[in-house]
Amino acid sequence: MSEGHHHAREKSPSELRTMALEALLVERGLISTDAVDAVVEQFQNEIGPRRGARMVARAWVDPAYRERLLADGTAAAAEMGYGGAEGERLVCVANTPDTHNAIVCTLCSCYPWPVLGVPPVWYKSPPYRARMVREPRVVLREFGLELPEATAIRIWDSSAEVRYIVLPMRPDGTEHLDEEGLADLVTRDCMVGVAVPQVTEGVAA
Ligand code: FE
């Protein structure tokens, strides 16, 4: 990216701090900027959401864990060793044949970091934040998720105090899968509620 792309937007104290730390580490030869990019990418797409996916898979195979997860998301995450900043109070909402859940932060970009990693760019975008509340069915369709008209859609507005995670329904044709195999089906988007788990031909029994 050329210098011309750097706009004069003011950086937050934490952004400045992060940039300063990265610059220092790179200057001292301790890390490369490519390595930093790779870690951010991993945290956004793999490490973070994988934790939430393991919780979902556990809930699918263990009804007692499912109950605990729905009763107290924070405790159920801690049970698996997950917790920390940006996830002090975690609430899990379960999809049913009648109701589909999705999460948003209308004010900014609150997101359950300990179980989903860092939020994707679109989650932080003003159009998603505004339209997900106003016309969720249309937005979900744009994500490729077409829900039956009879299915109610519930939108949960995250805040600094409460972060939500969606427990999707276990898809048919997954009876042969173990917990790790089930977790493979649970993408980040499924836990935000803009997608539902898909069983591809290679996975189906
Ligand atoms: Fe927020």
mmCIF file of N, CA, C and O in Angstrom, residues 1-6:
data_model
loop_
_atom_site.group_PDB
_atom_site.id
_atom_site.type_symbol
_atom_site.label_atom_id
_atom_site.label_comp_id
_atom_site.label_asym_id
_atom_site.label_seq_id
_atom_site.Cartn_x
_atom_site.Cartn_y
_atom_site.Cartn_z
ATOM 1 N N MET A 1 0.845 -1.194 0.000
ATOM 2 C CA MET A 1 0.000 0.000 0.000
ATOM 3 C C MET A 1 0.881 1.246 0.000
ATOM 4 O O MET A 1 1.818 1.354 0.768
ATOM 5 N N SER A 2 0.577 2.217 -0.847
ATOM 6 C CA SER A 2 1.414 3.412 -0.928
ATOM 7 C C SER A 2 1.057 4.393 0.177
ATOM 8 O O SER A 2 0.028 4.284 0.811
ATOM 9 N N GLU A 3 1.917 5.372 0.372
ATOM 10 C CA GLU A 3 1.677 6.365 1.405
ATOM 11 C C GLU A 3 0.377 7.123 1.169
ATOM 12 O O GLU A 3 -0.254 7.590 2.094
ATOM 13 N N GLY A 4 0.014 7.238 -0.117
ATOM 14 C CA GLY A 4 -1.191 7.980 -0.475
ATOM 15 C C GLY A 4 -2.448 7.416 0.139
ATOM 16 O O GLY A 4 -3.450 8.113 0.252
ATOM 17 N N HIS A 5 -2.409 6.141 0.576
ATOM 18 C CA HIS A 5 -3.601 5.516 1.158
ATOM 19 C C HIS A 5 -3.772 5.838 2.631
ATOM 20 O O HIS A 5 -4.789 5.523 3.210
ATOM 21 N N HIS A 6 -2.740 6.431 3.221
ATOM 22 C CA HIS A 6 -2.848 6.730 4.649
ATOM 23 C C HIS A 6 -3.598 8.031 4.869
ATOM 24 O O HIS A 6 -3.104 9.099 4.569
#
